[in-house]
mmCIF file of N, CA and C in Angstrom:
data_model
loop_
_atom_site.group_PDB
_atom_site.id
_atom_site.type_symbol
_atom_site.label_atom_id
_atom_site.label_comp_id
_atom_site.label_asym_id
_atom_site.label_seq_id
_atom_site.Cartn_x
_atom_site.Cartn_y
_atom_site.Cartn_z
ATOM 1 N N MET A 1 21.155 5.975 -20.294
ATOM 2 C CA MET A 1 20.969 4.373 -20.330
ATOM 3 C C MET A 1 19.865 5.337 -21.088
ATOM 4 N N LYS A 2 20.171 3.837 -21.801
ATOM 5 C CA LYS A 2 19.374 3.849 -23.169
ATOM 6 C C LYS A 2 16.984 3.583 -23.139
ATOM 7 N N ALA A 3 16.565 4.271 -23.577
ATOM 8 C CA ALA A 3 15.256 4.185 -22.857
ATOM 9 C C ALA A 3 14.513 2.542 -24.119
ATOM 10 N N PRO A 4 13.911 2.167 -22.757
ATOM 11 C CA PRO A 4 13.076 1.111 -23.683
ATOM 12 C C PRO A 4 12.475 1.683 -24.496
ATOM 13 N N SER A 5 12.464 -0.081 -25.564
ATOM 14 C CA SER A 5 11.197 0.571 -26.825
ATOM 15 C C SER A 5 10.286 -0.010 -26.649
ATOM 16 N N PHE A 6 9.417 0.470 -26.918
ATOM 17 C CA PHE A 6 7.703 0.192 -26.596
ATOM 18 C C PHE A 6 6.697 0.248 -27.967
ATOM 19 N N THR A 7 6.160 0.150 -27.636
ATOM 20 C CA THR A 7 4.843 0.374 -28.605
ATOM 21 C C THR A 7 3.263 -0.531 -28.500
ATOM 22 N N LEU A 8 2.462 0.284 -28.319
ATOM 23 C CA LEU A 8 1.240 0.173 -27.497
ATOM 24 C C LEU A 8 0.218 1.334 -28.130
ATOM 25 N N PRO A 9 -1.185 1.015 -28.200
ATOM 26 C CA PRO A 9 -2.344 1.257 -28.395
ATOM 27 C C PRO A 9 -2.811 3.110 -27.649
ATOM 28 N N ARG A 10 -3.057 3.533 -27.945
ATOM 29 C CA ARG A 10 -3.233 5.113 -28.102
ATOM 30 C C ARG A 10 -4.635 5.454 -28.429
ATOM 31 N N ASP A 11 -5.059 6.518 -27.490
ATOM 32 C CA ASP A 11 -6.611 6.931 -27.431
ATOM 33 C C ASP A 11 -6.531 7.490 -29.168
ATOM 34 N N GLY A 12 -8.336 7.388 -30.108
ATOM 35 C CA GLY A 12 -8.113 7.727 -31.091
ATOM 36 C C GLY A 12 -7.224 6.430 -32.443
ATOM 37 N N GLY A 13 -6.947 5.323 -31.605
ATOM 38 C CA GLY A 13 -6.736 3.463 -32.149
ATOM 39 C C GLY A 13 -5.879 3.233 -33.113
ATOM 40 N N GLN A 14 -4.858 4.719 -32.832
ATOM 41 C CA GLN A 14 -3.715 4.649 -33.512
ATOM 42 C C GLN A 14 -2.492 3.580 -32.884
ATOM 43 N N THR A 15 -1.771 2.672 -32.932
ATOM 44 C CA THR A 15 -0.150 2.760 -32.232
ATOM 45 C C THR A 15 0.764 3.188 -32.082
ATOM 46 N N VAL A 16 1.493 3.900 -31.045
ATOM 47 C CA VAL A 16 2.330 4.948 -30.950
ATOM 48 C C VAL A 16 4.455 3.894 -30.669
ATOM 49 N N LYS A 17 4.487 4.259 -31.137
ATOM 50 C CA LYS A 17 6.274 2.606 -30.353
ATOM 51 C C LYS A 17 7.372 4.461 -30.437
ATOM 52 N N LEU A 18 7.808 4.231 -29.696
ATOM 53 C CA LEU A 18 9.034 4.905 -29.463
ATOM 54 C C LEU A 18 9.796 5.269 -30.182
ATOM 55 N N LYS A 19 10.308 4.749 -31.223
ATOM 56 C CA LYS A 19 10.450 4.401 -32.319
ATOM 57 C C LYS A 19 10.459 6.141 -33.584
ATOM 58 N N ASP A 20 9.521 5.723 -33.337
ATOM 59 C CA ASP A 20 7.579 7.427 -33.532
ATOM 60 C C ASP A 20 8.945 8.089 -33.527
ATOM 61 N N TYR A 21 9.655 8.235 -32.657
ATOM 62 C CA TYR A 21 9.665 9.821 -31.641
ATOM 63 C C TYR A 21 10.930 9.275 -31.624
ATOM 64 N N SER A 22 12.280 8.649 -32.697
ATOM 65 C CA SER A 22 13.354 8.940 -33.414
ATOM 66 C C SER A 22 13.772 10.719 -33.722
ATOM 67 N N GLY A 23 14.882 11.307 -32.537
ATOM 68 C CA GLY A 23 15.456 12.204 -33.339
ATOM 69 C C GLY A 23 14.721 13.136 -32.178
ATOM 70 N N ARG A 24 13.687 13.355 -31.860
ATOM 71 C CA ARG A 24 12.609 14.160 -30.898
ATOM 72 C C ARG A 24 13.152 14.371 -29.127
ATOM 73 N N LYS A 25 12.946 15.048 -28.491
ATOM 74 C CA LYS A 25 12.697 15.066 -27.536
ATOM 75 C C LYS A 25 11.351 14.288 -27.602
ATOM 76 N N LEU A 26 11.515 13.203 -26.172
ATOM 77 C CA LEU A 26 9.883 13.119 -25.647
ATOM 78 C C LEU A 26 10.268 12.600 -24.051
ATOM 79 N N VAL A 27 8.663 13.252 -23.871
ATOM 80 C CA VAL A 27 8.557 12.809 -21.920
ATOM 81 C C VAL A 27 7.017 13.155 -22.620
ATOM 82 N N ILE A 28 7.407 10.968 -20.490
ATOM 83 C CA ILE A 28 6.011 10.493 -21.356
ATOM 84 C C ILE A 28 5.913 10.120 -19.307
ATOM 85 N N PHE A 29 4.155 11.055 -19.248
ATOM 86 C CA PHE A 29 4.391 10.861 -18.348
ATOM 87 C C PHE A 29 3.060 9.401 -17.459
ATOM 88 N N PHE A 30 3.319 8.749 -16.703
ATOM 89 C CA PHE A 30 3.200 7.067 -16.219
ATOM 90 C C PHE A 30 1.737 7.981 -14.646
ATOM 91 N N TYR A 31 0.467 8.105 -15.377
ATOM 92 C CA TYR A 31 -0.420 8.365 -14.278
ATOM 93 C C TYR A 31 -1.215 6.785 -13.717
ATOM 94 N N PRO A 32 -2.036 6.684 -12.404
ATOM 95 C CA PRO A 32 -1.955 5.574 -12.110
ATOM 96 C C PRO A 32 -4.085 5.693 -12.413
ATOM 97 N N ARG A 33 -4.103 6.656 -12.955
ATOM 98 C CA ARG A 33 -5.612 6.319 -13.194
ATOM 99 C C ARG A 33 -6.350 6.714 -14.696
ATOM 100 N N ALA A 34 -7.021 7.150 -15.081
ATOM 101 C CA ALA A 34 -8.082 8.425 -15.953
ATOM 102 C C ALA A 34 -8.887 8.561 -15.113
ATOM 103 N N ASP A 35 -9.668 9.841 -15.324
ATOM 104 C CA ASP A 35 -10.262 10.214 -14.517
ATOM 105 C C ASP A 35 -10.723 10.509 -13.085
ATOM 106 N N THR A 36 -9.234 10.201 -12.429
ATOM 107 C CA THR A 36 -8.723 10.565 -10.955
ATOM 108 C C THR A 36 -8.799 12.054 -10.670
ATOM 109 N N PRO A 37 -9.348 12.765 -10.202
ATOM 110 C CA PRO A 37 -7.993 14.032 -9.045
ATOM 111 C C PRO A 37 -7.335 14.942 -10.118
ATOM 112 N N GLY A 38 -6.104 13.605 -9.512
ATOM 113 C CA GLY A 38 -4.177 14.412 -9.272
ATOM 114 C C GLY A 38 -4.220 13.313 -10.780
ATOM 115 N N CYS A 39 -4.937 13.103 -12.104
ATOM 116 C CA CYS A 39 -4.652 12.652 -12.731
ATOM 117 C C CYS A 39 -5.268 13.271 -13.798
ATOM 118 N N THR A 40 -5.681 14.563 -13.299
ATOM 119 C CA THR A 40 -6.959 15.152 -14.217
ATOM 120 C C THR A 40 -6.219 16.748 -14.482
ATOM 121 N N LEU A 41 -5.312 17.004 -12.987
ATOM 122 C CA LEU A 41 -5.083 17.808 -13.141
ATOM 123 C C LEU A 41 -4.080 17.583 -13.877
ATOM 124 N N GLU A 42 -2.798 16.740 -13.531
ATOM 125 C CA GLU A 42 -1.355 16.808 -14.776
ATOM 126 C C GLU A 42 -1.539 16.464 -15.461
ATOM 127 N N ALA A 43 -3.199 15.637 -16.671
ATOM 128 C CA ALA A 43 -2.666 15.420 -17.476
ATOM 129 C C ALA A 43 -3.578 16.919 -18.585
ATOM 130 N N ALA A 44 -3.844 17.489 -17.754
ATOM 131 C CA ALA A 44 -4.478 18.762 -17.683
ATOM 132 C C ALA A 44 -3.358 20.085 -17.971
ATOM 133 N N ASP A 45 -2.414 20.007 -16.976
ATOM 134 C CA ASP A 45 -1.551 20.550 -16.987
ATOM 135 C C ASP A 45 0.011 20.322 -18.643
ATOM 136 N N PHE A 46 0.048 19.876 -18.310
ATOM 137 C CA PHE A 46 0.559 18.891 -19.867
ATOM 138 C C PHE A 46 -0.067 19.426 -21.037
ATOM 139 N N SER A 47 -1.602 18.794 -20.962
ATOM 140 C CA SER A 47 -2.282 19.372 -22.725
ATOM 141 C C SER A 47 -1.870 21.656 -22.670
ATOM 142 N N LYS A 48 -1.855 21.791 -21.163
ATOM 143 C CA LYS A 48 -2.464 23.526 -21.596
ATOM 144 C C LYS A 48 -0.869 23.806 -22.046
ATOM 145 N N LEU A 49 0.239 23.385 -21.513
ATOM 146 C CA LEU A 49 1.340 23.456 -22.053
ATOM 147 C C LEU A 49 2.251 22.760 -23.640
ATOM 148 N N ALA A 50 1.047 21.450 -24.139
ATOM 149 C CA ALA A 50 1.625 21.308 -25.066
ATOM 150 C C ALA A 50 2.189 22.281 -26.576
ATOM 151 N N SER A 51 1.887 23.483 -26.518
ATOM 152 C CA SER A 51 2.601 24.031 -27.413
ATOM 153 C C SER A 51 3.579 24.642 -27.054
ATOM 154 N N ALA A 52 4.036 24.607 -26.350
ATOM 155 C CA ALA A 52 5.575 25.195 -25.622
ATOM 156 C C ALA A 52 5.818 24.229 -25.504
ATOM 157 N N PHE A 53 5.552 22.924 -25.262
ATOM 158 C CA PHE A 53 6.591 21.003 -25.503
ATOM 159 C C PHE A 53 6.740 21.551 -26.641
ATOM 160 N N ALA A 54 5.915 21.174 -27.515
ATOM 161 C CA ALA A 54 6.288 22.261 -29.576
ATOM 162 C C ALA A 54 7.466 22.525 -29.377
ATOM 163 N N ALA A 55 7.055 23.378 -29.016
ATOM 164 C CA ALA A 55 8.046 25.435 -29.280
ATOM 165 C C ALA A 55 9.215 24.853 -29.432
ATOM 166 N N SER A 56 9.660 23.876 -27.662
ATOM 167 C CA SER A 56 11.134 22.865 -27.297
ATOM 168 C C SER A 56 11.276 21.671 -28.043
ATOM 169 N N GLN A 57 10.493 21.921 -29.609
ATOM 170 C CA GLN A 57 11.289 20.490 -30.164
ATOM 171 C C GLN A 57 10.736 19.102 -28.639
ATOM 172 N N THR A 58 9.669 18.731 -29.177
ATOM 173 C CA THR A 58 9.171 18.473 -27.285
ATOM 174 C C THR A 58 8.082 17.114 -27.183
ATOM 175 N N ALA A 59 8.157 16.436 -28.138
ATOM 176 C CA ALA A 59 6.990 15.646 -27.314
ATOM 177 C C ALA A 59 6.565 14.994 -25.593
ATOM 178 N N VAL A 60 5.292 14.414 -25.818
ATOM 179 C CA VAL A 60 4.443 14.315 -25.053
ATOM 180 C C VAL A 60 3.922 13.447 -24.684
ATOM 181 N N LEU A 61 3.848 12.203 -24.069
ATOM 182 C CA LEU A 61 2.931 11.246 -24.474
ATOM 183 C C LEU A 61 3.359 10.503 -22.466
ATOM 184 N N GLY A 62 1.308 10.491 -22.492
ATOM 185 C CA GLY A 62 1.300 10.010 -20.461
ATOM 186 C C GLY A 62 0.332 8.577 -21.133
ATOM 187 N N VAL A 63 0.523 8.148 -20.442
ATOM 188 C CA VAL A 63 0.397 6.759 -20.285
ATOM 189 C C VAL A 63 -0.082 6.231 -18.819
ATOM 190 N N SER A 64 -0.620 5.479 -19.705
ATOM 191 C CA SER A 64 -1.438 4.642 -17.483
ATOM 192 C C SER A 64 -1.945 3.387 -18.609
ATOM 193 N N ALA A 65 -2.968 2.087 -17.231
ATOM 194 C CA ALA A 65 -3.386 1.339 -17.614
ATOM 195 C C ALA A 65 -3.928 1.059 -17.933
ATOM 196 N N ASP A 66 -4.943 2.649 -17.953
ATOM 197 C CA ASP A 66 -6.523 2.216 -18.464
ATOM 198 C C ASP A 66 -6.367 1.604 -20.166
ATOM 199 N N PRO A 67 -7.595 0.575 -20.536
ATOM 200 C CA PRO A 67 -8.004 0.570 -21.436
ATOM 201 C C PRO A 67 -7.605 2.340 -22.830
ATOM 202 N N VAL A 68 -7.930 1.599 -24.078
ATOM 203 C CA VAL A 68 -8.400 2.316 -24.693
ATOM 204 C C VAL A 68 -9.219 3.412 -24.311
ATOM 205 N N LYS A 69 -10.443 3.054 -24.580
ATOM 206 C CA LYS A 69 -11.881 2.971 -24.811
ATOM 207 C C LYS A 69 -12.014 4.555 -23.263
ATOM 208 N N ALA A 70 -11.640 3.705 -21.573
ATOM 209 C CA ALA A 70 -11.209 4.879 -21.045
ATOM 210 C C ALA A 70 -10.437 6.367 -21.285
ATOM 211 N N GLN A 71 -9.610 5.773 -21.761
ATOM 212 C CA GLN A 71 -8.840 6.630 -22.457
ATOM 213 C C GLN A 71 -9.102 7.611 -23.077
ATOM 214 N N GLU A 72 -10.247 7.496 -24.147
ATOM 215 C CA GLU A 72 -10.600 8.522 -24.924
ATOM 216 C C GLU A 72 -11.555 9.066 -24.185
ATOM 217 N N ARG A 73 -12.374 8.395 -23.333
ATOM 218 C CA ARG A 73 -13.237 9.059 -22.829
ATOM 219 C C ARG A 73 -12.796 9.945 -21.851
ATOM 220 N N PHE A 74 -11.482 9.326 -20.800
ATOM 221 C CA PHE A 74 -10.586 10.806 -20.337
ATOM 222 C C PHE A 74 -10.646 12.006 -21.397
ATOM 223 N N ARG A 75 -10.134 11.235 -22.100
ATOM 224 C CA ARG A 75 -9.798 12.697 -23.359
ATOM 225 C C ARG A 75 -10.616 14.036 -23.658
ATOM 226 N N ASP A 76 -11.338 13.584 -23.823
ATOM 227 C CA ASP A 76 -12.649 13.919 -24.509
ATOM 228 C C ASP A 76 -13.975 14.617 -22.936
ATOM 229 N N LYS A 77 -13.375 14.131 -22.440
ATOM 230 C CA LYS A 77 -14.428 15.103 -20.837
ATOM 231 C C LYS A 77 -13.485 15.833 -20.743
ATOM 232 N N HIS A 78 -12.483 15.878 -20.012
ATOM 233 C CA HIS A 78 -11.531 16.942 -19.879
ATOM 234 C C HIS A 78 -10.561 18.120 -20.975
ATOM 235 N N GLN A 79 -11.087 17.421 -22.414
ATOM 236 C CA GLN A 79 -10.306 18.436 -23.415
ATOM 237 C C GLN A 79 -8.565 18.525 -23.391
ATOM 238 N N LEU A 80 -8.370 16.636 -23.263
ATOM 239 C CA LEU A 80 -6.876 16.929 -23.139
ATOM 240 C C LEU A 80 -6.187 16.532 -24.641
ATOM 241 N N THR A 81 -4.895 17.030 -24.865
ATOM 242 C CA THR A 81 -4.870 17.270 -26.218
ATOM 243 C C THR A 81 -3.668 16.424 -25.651
ATOM 244 N N VAL A 82 -2.695 15.911 -25.462
ATOM 245 C CA VAL A 82 -2.186 14.226 -25.286
ATOM 246 C C VAL A 82 -2.117 13.605 -25.620
ATOM 247 N N PRO A 83 -1.738 13.245 -26.865
ATOM 248 C CA PRO A 83 -1.852 11.481 -26.212
ATOM 249 C C PRO A 83 -1.199 10.777 -25.403
ATOM 250 N N LEU A 84 -2.794 9.391 -25.800
ATOM 251 C CA LEU A 84 -2.989 8.839 -24.043
ATOM 252 C C LEU A 84 -3.317 7.484 -24.415
ATOM 253 N N LEU A 85 -1.322 7.213 -24.509
ATOM 254 C CA LEU A 85 -1.390 5.523 -24.672
ATOM 255 C C LEU A 85 -1.785 4.429 -22.922
ATOM 256 N N SER A 86 -2.280 3.340 -23.361
ATOM 257 C CA SER A 86 -2.759 2.137 -23.150
ATOM 258 C C SER A 86 -2.169 1.543 -22.445
ATOM 259 N N ASP A 87 -1.536 1.026 -21.322
ATOM 260 C CA ASP A 87 -0.128 -0.526 -21.350
ATOM 261 C C ASP A 87 -0.986 -1.004 -20.233
ATOM 262 N N GLU A 88 -2.171 -2.101 -20.702
ATOM 263 C CA GLU A 88 -2.534 -2.753 -19.954
ATOM 264 C C GLU A 88 -2.428 -4.173 -19.388
ATOM 265 N N GLU A 89 -0.897 -4.592 -20.237
ATOM 266 C CA GLU A 89 0.555 -5.373 -19.376
ATOM 267 C C GLU A 89 0.646 -5.028 -18.970
ATOM 268 N N HIS A 90 1.190 -3.575 -18.436
ATOM 269 C CA HIS A 90 2.644 -3.544 -17.881
ATOM 270 C C HIS A 90 3.825 -3.427 -17.849
ATOM 271 N N ASP A 91 3.773 -3.772 -19.966
ATOM 272 C CA ASP A 91 4.922 -3.964 -20.062
ATOM 273 C C ASP A 91 5.633 -2.571 -20.116
ATOM 274 N N MET A 92 5.775 -1.182 -20.669
ATOM 275 C CA MET A 92 5.763 -0.893 -20.728
ATOM 276 C C MET A 92 5.715 -0.177 -19.070
ATOM 277 N N LEU A 93 5.218 0.114 -17.992
ATOM 278 C CA LEU A 93 5.712 0.202 -16.708
ATOM 279 C C LEU A 93 6.217 0.126 -16.378
ATOM 280 N N ASP A 94 6.297 -1.226 -16.512
ATOM 281 C CA ASP A 94 7.639 -2.269 -15.873
ATOM 282 C C ASP A 94 8.390 -1.929 -16.101
ATOM 283 N N ALA A 95 8.786 -1.963 -17.510
ATOM 284 C CA ALA A 95 10.118 -1.462 -17.875
ATOM 285 C C ALA A 95 10.404 0.219 -17.862
ATOM 286 N N TYR A 96 9.826 0.699 -17.635
ATOM 287 C CA TYR A 96 9.991 2.362 -17.054
ATOM 288 C C TYR A 96 9.996 1.941 -15.522
ATOM 289 N N ARG A 97 9.607 1.716 -14.675
ATOM 290 C CA ARG A 97 10.413 1.643 -13.259
ATOM 291 C C ARG A 97 8.874 2.224 -13.015
ATOM 292 N N ALA A 98 8.187 2.349 -13.635
ATOM 293 C CA ALA A 98 6.284 3.056 -12.669
ATOM 294 C C ALA A 98 5.018 2.008 -12.282
ATOM 295 N N TRP A 99 5.867 0.512 -12.286
ATOM 296 C CA TRP A 99 4.867 0.457 -11.646
ATOM 297 C C TRP A 99 5.486 -0.776 -10.441
ATOM 298 N N GLY A 100 5.411 -0.946 -8.986
ATOM 299 C CA GLY A 100 5.083 -1.219 -8.064
ATOM 300 C C GLY A 100 5.130 -1.392 -7.184
ATOM 301 N N GLN A 101 5.593 -1.705 -5.865
ATOM 302 C CA GLN A 101 4.206 -1.472 -4.870
ATOM 303 C C GLN A 101 3.918 0.162 -4.176
ATOM 304 N N LYS A 102 3.345 0.180 -3.883
ATOM 305 C CA LYS A 102 2.366 1.521 -3.331
ATOM 306 C C LYS A 102 1.634 0.889 -1.944
ATOM 307 N N SER A 103 1.403 1.976 -0.908
ATOM 308 C CA SER A 103 0.412 1.899 -0.330
ATOM 309 C C SER A 103 -0.088 2.781 0.097
ATOM 310 N N MET A 104 -1.759 2.315 0.966
ATOM 311 C CA MET A 104 -2.105 3.778 1.011
ATOM 312 C C MET A 104 -3.515 3.147 1.789
ATOM 313 N N TYR A 105 -3.994 4.383 2.943
ATOM 314 C CA TYR A 105 -4.043 3.775 3.948
ATOM 315 C C TYR A 105 -3.763 3.087 5.144
ATOM 316 N N GLY A 106 -2.513 1.927 4.933
ATOM 317 C CA GLY A 106 -1.547 1.636 5.318
ATOM 318 C C GLY A 106 -1.851 -0.177 4.730
ATOM 319 N N LYS A 107 -2.687 -0.171 3.726
ATOM 320 C CA LYS A 107 -2.509 -1.454 2.514
ATOM 321 C C LYS A 107 -1.589 -1.165 1.455
ATOM 322 N N THR A 108 -1.315 -2.516 1.228
ATOM 323 C CA THR A 108 0.221 -1.632 0.586
ATOM 324 C C THR A 108 -0.128 -3.246 -1.225
ATOM 325 N N PHE A 109 0.164 -2.485 -2.376
ATOM 326 C CA PHE A 109 -0.882 -3.471 -3.250
ATOM 327 C C PHE A 109 -0.515 -2.490 -4.584
ATOM 328 N N GLU A 110 -0.016 -3.307 -5.830
ATOM 329 C CA GLU A 110 0.948 -3.144 -6.664
ATOM 330 C C GLU A 110 -0.195 -1.694 -7.548
ATOM 331 N N GLY A 111 1.304 -0.886 -7.950
ATOM 332 C CA GLY A 111 0.007 0.007 -8.689
ATOM 333 C C GLY A 111 1.172 1.028 -9.683
ATOM 334 N N ILE A 112 0.570 1.745 -10.510
ATOM 335 C CA ILE A 112 1.837 2.408 -10.886
ATOM 336 C C ILE A 112 1.849 4.046 -10.577
ATOM 337 N N ILE A 113 3.034 3.377 -9.782
ATOM 338 C CA ILE A 113 3.683 4.833 -9.694
ATOM 339 C C ILE A 113 4.039 5.716 -10.315
ATOM 340 N N ARG A 114 3.509 7.356 -10.078
ATOM 341 C CA ARG A 114 3.446 8.701 -10.369
ATOM 342 C C ARG A 114 5.266 9.272 -10.846
ATOM 343 N N THR A 115 5.024 8.513 -12.775
ATOM 344 C CA THR A 115 6.722 9.134 -12.700
ATOM 345 C C THR A 115 6.659 9.850 -14.334
ATOM 346 N N THR A 116 7.695 10.279 -14.024
ATOM 347 C CA THR A 116 7.609 10.619 -15.656
ATOM 348 C C THR A 116 9.151 10.723 -15.826
ATOM 349 N N VAL A 117 9.650 10.189 -17.378
ATOM 350 C CA VAL A 117 11.148 10.745 -17.659
ATOM 351 C C VAL A 117 10.796 11.151 -19.464
ATOM 352 N N LEU A 118 11.998 11.918 -19.468
ATOM 353 C CA LEU A 118 12.239 12.786 -20.235
ATOM 354 C C LEU A 118 13.392 12.563 -20.691
ATOM 355 N N ILE A 119 13.323 12.005 -22.053
ATOM 356 C CA ILE A 119 14.182 11.653 -23.410
ATOM 357 C C ILE A 119 14.756 12.060 -24.733
ATOM 358 N N ASP A 120 16.619 11.959 -24.725
ATOM 359 C CA ASP A 120 16.749 13.143 -25.079
ATOM 360 C C ASP A 120 16.514 12.154 -26.519
ATOM 361 N N ARG A 121 17.323 13.698 -27.995
ATOM 362 C CA ARG A 121 17.250 13.098 -29.420
ATOM 363 C C ARG A 121 18.479 12.308 -29.866
ATOM 364 N N GLU A 122 18.578 11.291 -28.781
ATOM 365 C CA GLU A 122 19.469 10.067 -28.866
ATOM 366 C C GLU A 122 18.926 8.989 -28.958
ATOM 367 N N GLY A 123 17.700 9.458 -28.006
ATOM 368 C CA GLY A 123 16.908 7.709 -27.597
ATOM 369 C C GLY A 123 17.539 7.570 -25.872
ATOM 370 N N LYS A 124 18.163 8.327 -24.632
ATOM 371 C CA LYS A 124 18.813 8.229 -23.865
ATOM 372 C C LYS A 124 17.717 9.166 -23.145
ATOM 373 N N ILE A 125 17.009 8.023 -21.837
ATOM 374 C CA ILE A 125 16.868 9.406 -20.726
ATOM 375 C C ILE A 125 17.195 9.746 -19.962
ATOM 376 N N ALA A 126 16.500 11.157 -19.789
ATOM 377 C CA ALA A 126 17.831 12.157 -19.595
ATOM 378 C C ALA A 126 17.660 12.377 -18.216
ATOM 379 N N ARG A 127 16.375 12.283 -18.204
ATOM 380 C CA ARG A 127 15.696 12.433 -16.798
ATOM 381 C C ARG A 127 14.383 11.914 -16.095
ATOM 382 N N ILE A 128 15.295 11.820 -14.808
ATOM 383 C CA ILE A 128 13.340 10.679 -14.314
ATOM 384 C C ILE A 128 12.693 11.531 -12.874
ATOM 385 N N TRP A 129 11.827 11.914 -12.578
ATOM 386 C CA TRP A 129 10.517 11.955 -11.356
ATOM 387 C C TRP A 129 10.135 10.624 -10.734
ATOM 388 N N SER A 130 10.580 9.963 -10.112
ATOM 389 C CA SER A 130 9.993 9.916 -9.332
ATOM 390 C C SER A 130 8.550 9.720 -8.596
ATOM 391 N N LYS A 131 7.583 9.361 -8.264
ATOM 392 C CA LYS A 131 6.413 9.781 -6.847
ATOM 393 C C LYS A 131 6.378 11.228 -7.184
ATOM 394 N N VAL A 132 5.762 11.659 -8.185
ATOM 395 C CA VAL A 132 5.479 12.664 -8.585
ATOM 396 C C VAL A 132 4.515 13.978 -7.998
ATOM 397 N N ARG A 133 5.023 14.926 -7.779
ATOM 398 C CA ARG A 133 3.694 15.713 -6.907
ATOM 399 C C ARG A 133 3.421 16.336 -7.886
ATOM 400 N N VAL A 134 1.779 16.758 -8.173
ATOM 401 C CA VAL A 134 1.408 16.985 -9.685
ATOM 402 C C VAL A 134 1.677 18.434 -9.558
ATOM 403 N N PRO A 135 1.865 19.735 -9.003
ATOM 404 C CA PRO A 135 1.111 21.292 -8.374
ATOM 405 C C PRO A 135 2.593 21.273 -8.810
ATOM 406 N N GLY A 136 2.406 22.098 -10.231
ATOM 407 C CA GLY A 136 4.261 22.821 -10.600
ATOM 408 C C GLY A 136 4.830 21.566 -11.465
ATOM 409 N N HIS A 137 4.466 20.315 -11.915
ATOM 410 C CA HIS A 137 5.494 19.746 -12.267
ATOM 411 C C HIS A 137 5.978 19.456 -13.681
ATOM 412 N N ALA A 138 4.472 19.762 -14.238
ATOM 413 C CA ALA A 138 4.486 20.022 -15.984
ATOM 414 C C ALA A 138 5.586 21.041 -16.399
ATOM 415 N N ASP A 139 5.280 22.133 -15.553
ATOM 416 C CA ASP A 139 5.911 23.331 -15.605
ATOM 417 C C ASP A 139 7.973 22.400 -15.560
ATOM 418 N N GLU A 140 8.241 22.467 -14.727
ATOM 419 C CA GLU A 140 9.174 21.885 -14.210
ATOM 420 C C GLU A 140 10.236 21.011 -15.688
ATOM 421 N N VAL A 141 9.163 20.232 -15.984
ATOM 422 C CA VAL A 141 9.604 19.370 -17.013
ATOM 423 C C VAL A 141 9.498 19.952 -18.159
ATOM 424 N N LEU A 142 9.143 20.958 -18.924
ATOM 425 C CA LEU A 142 9.120 21.987 -19.592
ATOM 426 C C LEU A 142 10.459 22.050 -18.870
ATOM 427 N N ALA A 143 10.886 22.627 -18.435
ATOM 428 C CA ALA A 143 12.213 24.188 -18.659
ATOM 429 C C ALA A 143 13.140 22.793 -18.504
ATOM 430 N N ALA A 144 13.050 21.319 -17.997
ATOM 431 C CA ALA A 144 14.246 20.046 -17.982
ATOM 432 C C ALA A 144 14.493 20.044 -19.787
ATOM 433 N N ALA A 145 12.877 19.902 -20.435
ATOM 434 C CA ALA A 145 13.036 19.565 -21.634
ATOM 435 C C ALA A 145 14.021 20.944 -22.868
ATOM 436 N N ARG A 146 13.506 21.716 -22.423
ATOM 437 C CA ARG A 146 13.863 23.436 -22.942
ATOM 438 C C ARG A 146 15.569 23.668 -22.574
ATOM 439 N N SER A 147 16.331 22.690 -21.275
ATOM 440 C CA SER A 147 17.789 22.787 -21.234
ATOM 441 C C SER A 147 18.152 21.641 -21.315
ATOM 442 N N LEU A 148 18.165 20.983 -21.940
ATOM 443 C CA LEU A 148 18.359 20.399 -23.176
ATOM 444 C C LEU A 148 18.940 20.153 -24.589
#
């Protein structure tokens, strides 16, 4: 399946588009909320592996519905190196099926479903991880990217 296109603002004030990564592998990890424990661990793990992803010719993007300013505070506080995109309107989240019904403590609500997508050099989705468990996840994604 072809990866849905997107154009989103990112930390630092730039705009990022899927076509910016044409001909390259791309990992997109969708996380529920900046500066929460699981999201911090996930973003830090991808940041720690940034050079390994780069060596495998794979770019990495993090996406949440947080505003850009919150993304920038998150980046600065935890010294994150991966670009963080803001999808406040949920357009990309919907397109990648990372927005949906969740439940916690018996309550049902709409929110970001922790999901990671690996896109190949041709712009096709090579793999999707849904309902991600954070520990070891970035390493697993790196191994999959290297195998493409």
